[in-house]
Short mmCIF file of C-alpha atoms in Angstrom, two decimals:
data_model
loop_
_atom_site.label_atom_id
_atom_site.label_comp_id
_atom_site.label_asym_id
_atom_site.label_seq_id
_atom_site.Cartn_x
_atom_site.Cartn_y
_atom_site.Cartn_z
CA GLN A 1 -5.55 -69.31 -44.10
CA VAL A 2 -7.18 -72.61 -44.97
CA GLN A 3 -9.97 -74.38 -43.12
CA LEU A 4 -10.40 -78.11 -43.68
CA VAL A 5 -13.32 -80.38 -42.85
CA GLU A 6 -13.13 -84.14 -43.36
CA SER A 7 -16.08 -86.47 -43.82
CA GLY A 8 -16.81 -90.00 -44.92
CA GLY A 9 -15.33 -92.02 -42.09
CA GLY A 10 -17.14 -94.92 -40.49
CA LEU A 11 -17.13 -98.60 -39.63
CA VAL A 12 -16.44 -101.11 -42.40
CA GLN A 13 -15.54 -104.78 -42.56
CA ALA A 14 -12.14 -105.90 -43.75
CA GLY A 15 -12.04 -105.97 -47.53
CA GLY A 16 -14.53 -103.15 -47.80
CA SER A 17 -14.19 -99.61 -49.12
CA LEU A 18 -14.64 -96.07 -47.89
CA ARG A 19 -14.27 -92.71 -49.56
CA LEU A 20 -13.08 -89.80 -47.47
CA SER A 21 -13.64 -86.22 -48.48
CA CYS A 22 -11.99 -83.05 -47.28
CA ALA A 23 -13.58 -79.70 -48.10
CA ALA A 24 -11.36 -76.65 -48.00
CA SER A 25 -12.34 -73.04 -47.49
CA GLY A 26 -10.62 -69.75 -46.80
CA ARG A 27 -8.93 -66.95 -48.63
CA THR A 28 -6.27 -69.13 -50.24
CA SER A 29 -7.08 -70.52 -53.67
CA PHE A 30 -7.50 -74.28 -53.34
CA SER A 31 -5.82 -74.88 -56.70
CA SER A 32 -2.60 -73.33 -55.36
CA ILE A 33 -2.06 -75.62 -52.38
CA ASP A 34 -0.78 -79.17 -51.97
CA MET A 35 -2.97 -81.58 -50.03
CA GLY A 36 -2.17 -84.61 -47.93
CA TRP A 37 -3.83 -87.35 -45.93
CA PHE A 38 -2.44 -88.64 -42.66
CA ARG A 39 -3.72 -91.08 -40.07
CA GLN A 40 -3.19 -91.86 -36.43
CA ALA A 41 -3.92 -95.23 -34.89
CA PRO A 42 -4.51 -95.58 -31.13
CA GLY A 43 -1.23 -95.41 -29.26
CA LYS A 44 0.75 -94.60 -32.38
CA GLU A 45 2.18 -91.51 -33.96
CA ARG A 46 0.50 -89.83 -36.85
CA GLU A 47 1.74 -91.15 -40.18
CA PHE A 48 1.66 -90.08 -43.79
CA VAL A 49 -0.85 -91.81 -46.06
CA ALA A 50 -1.03 -89.97 -49.38
CA ALA A 51 -0.48 -86.61 -51.00
CA ILE A 52 -1.42 -84.78 -54.16
CA ARG A 53 0.17 -81.67 -55.60
CA TRP A 54 -1.75 -78.48 -56.29
CA SER A 55 -2.16 -79.36 -59.98
CA GLY A 56 -3.32 -82.88 -59.30
CA GLY A 57 -0.62 -84.19 -61.55
CA ASN A 58 1.66 -85.71 -58.92
CA THR A 59 0.65 -88.11 -56.19
CA ASN A 60 2.53 -90.25 -53.72
CA TYR A 61 1.57 -92.88 -51.22
CA ALA A 62 2.84 -94.68 -48.16
CA ASP A 63 4.01 -98.18 -49.04
CA SER A 64 1.36 -99.64 -46.78
CA VAL A 65 -1.49 -98.26 -48.90
CA LYS A 66 -0.07 -98.38 -52.43
CA GLY A 67 -2.40 -100.16 -54.81
CA ARG A 68 -5.32 -99.89 -52.39
CA PHE A 69 -5.80 -96.16 -51.80
CA THR A 70 -6.21 -93.40 -54.37
CA VAL A 71 -5.96 -89.68 -53.68
CA SER A 72 -7.65 -87.21 -56.03
CA ARG A 73 -8.88 -83.66 -56.00
CA ASP A 74 -11.57 -81.51 -57.57
CA ASN A 75 -10.22 -77.98 -57.63
CA ALA A 76 -13.54 -76.59 -58.83
CA LYS A 77 -15.16 -77.91 -55.65
CA SER A 78 -12.17 -77.25 -53.36
CA THR A 79 -12.26 -80.86 -52.25
CA VAL A 80 -9.73 -83.64 -51.95
CA PHE A 81 -10.70 -87.31 -51.77
CA LEU A 82 -9.17 -90.50 -50.48
CA GLN A 83 -10.66 -93.65 -51.99
CA MET A 84 -9.78 -96.58 -49.76
CA ASN A 85 -10.28 -100.11 -51.08
CA SER A 86 -9.41 -103.54 -49.71
CA LEU A 87 -9.37 -102.10 -46.22
CA LYS A 88 -7.52 -103.95 -43.47
CA PRO A 89 -7.90 -103.77 -39.68
CA GLU A 90 -4.52 -102.05 -39.55
CA ASP A 91 -5.99 -99.16 -41.53
CA THR A 92 -8.04 -98.24 -38.47
CA GLY A 93 -7.41 -94.77 -37.11
CA VAL A 94 -8.31 -91.12 -37.28
CA TYR A 95 -7.72 -89.76 -40.75
CA TYR A 96 -6.68 -86.15 -41.19
CA CYS A 97 -6.39 -84.04 -44.28
CA ALA A 98 -3.77 -81.33 -44.39
CA ALA A 99 -2.74 -78.48 -46.64
CA LYS A 100 0.48 -76.69 -47.40
CA TYR A 101 1.83 -74.19 -49.86
CA PRO A 102 4.03 -75.76 -52.54
CA SER A 103 7.09 -73.87 -51.30
CA ARG A 104 6.73 -75.37 -47.83
CA SER A 105 7.96 -78.77 -46.72
CA ARG A 106 5.58 -79.09 -43.81
CA TYR A 107 1.82 -79.05 -43.65
CA ASP A 108 0.51 -75.98 -41.89
CA TYR A 109 -3.25 -76.53 -41.95
CA TRP A 110 -5.11 -79.52 -40.56
CA GLY A 111 -8.65 -80.76 -40.35
CA GLN A 112 -10.27 -82.16 -37.23
CA GLY A 113 -10.08 -85.74 -38.44
CA THR A 114 -12.57 -88.47 -39.23
CA GLN A 115 -12.61 -91.92 -37.63
CA VAL A 116 -12.14 -95.01 -39.78
CA THR A 117 -12.65 -98.38 -38.13
CA VAL A 118 -12.05 -101.62 -40.02
CA SER A 119 -13.35 -104.75 -38.33
CA SER A 120 -11.87 -108.18 -38.95
#
């Protein structure tokens, strides 16, 4: 079992930056699980944003955020981060972090989400 709590959302102007954090807890060792970030805009389906493997060595990003967002993790603090730069109004939405075991293809554990609003 993994519990996830996101923080760091807020209101920012276009071109600005935000850093999201997701703290994990539970019986599973954080350093053994893959982490991902997803977002859901109003009226749209949830979409993948970024992911980082358990070791931190492999990352991947949605095309829409490549070059602007950076995912990282601190296994000692059981926390994953999403640094978001050059934010655009279309980045607005609820951002969720998620966790899965490396052997799984789907994410099984989800946080409650944090709102990010980018004004034009």
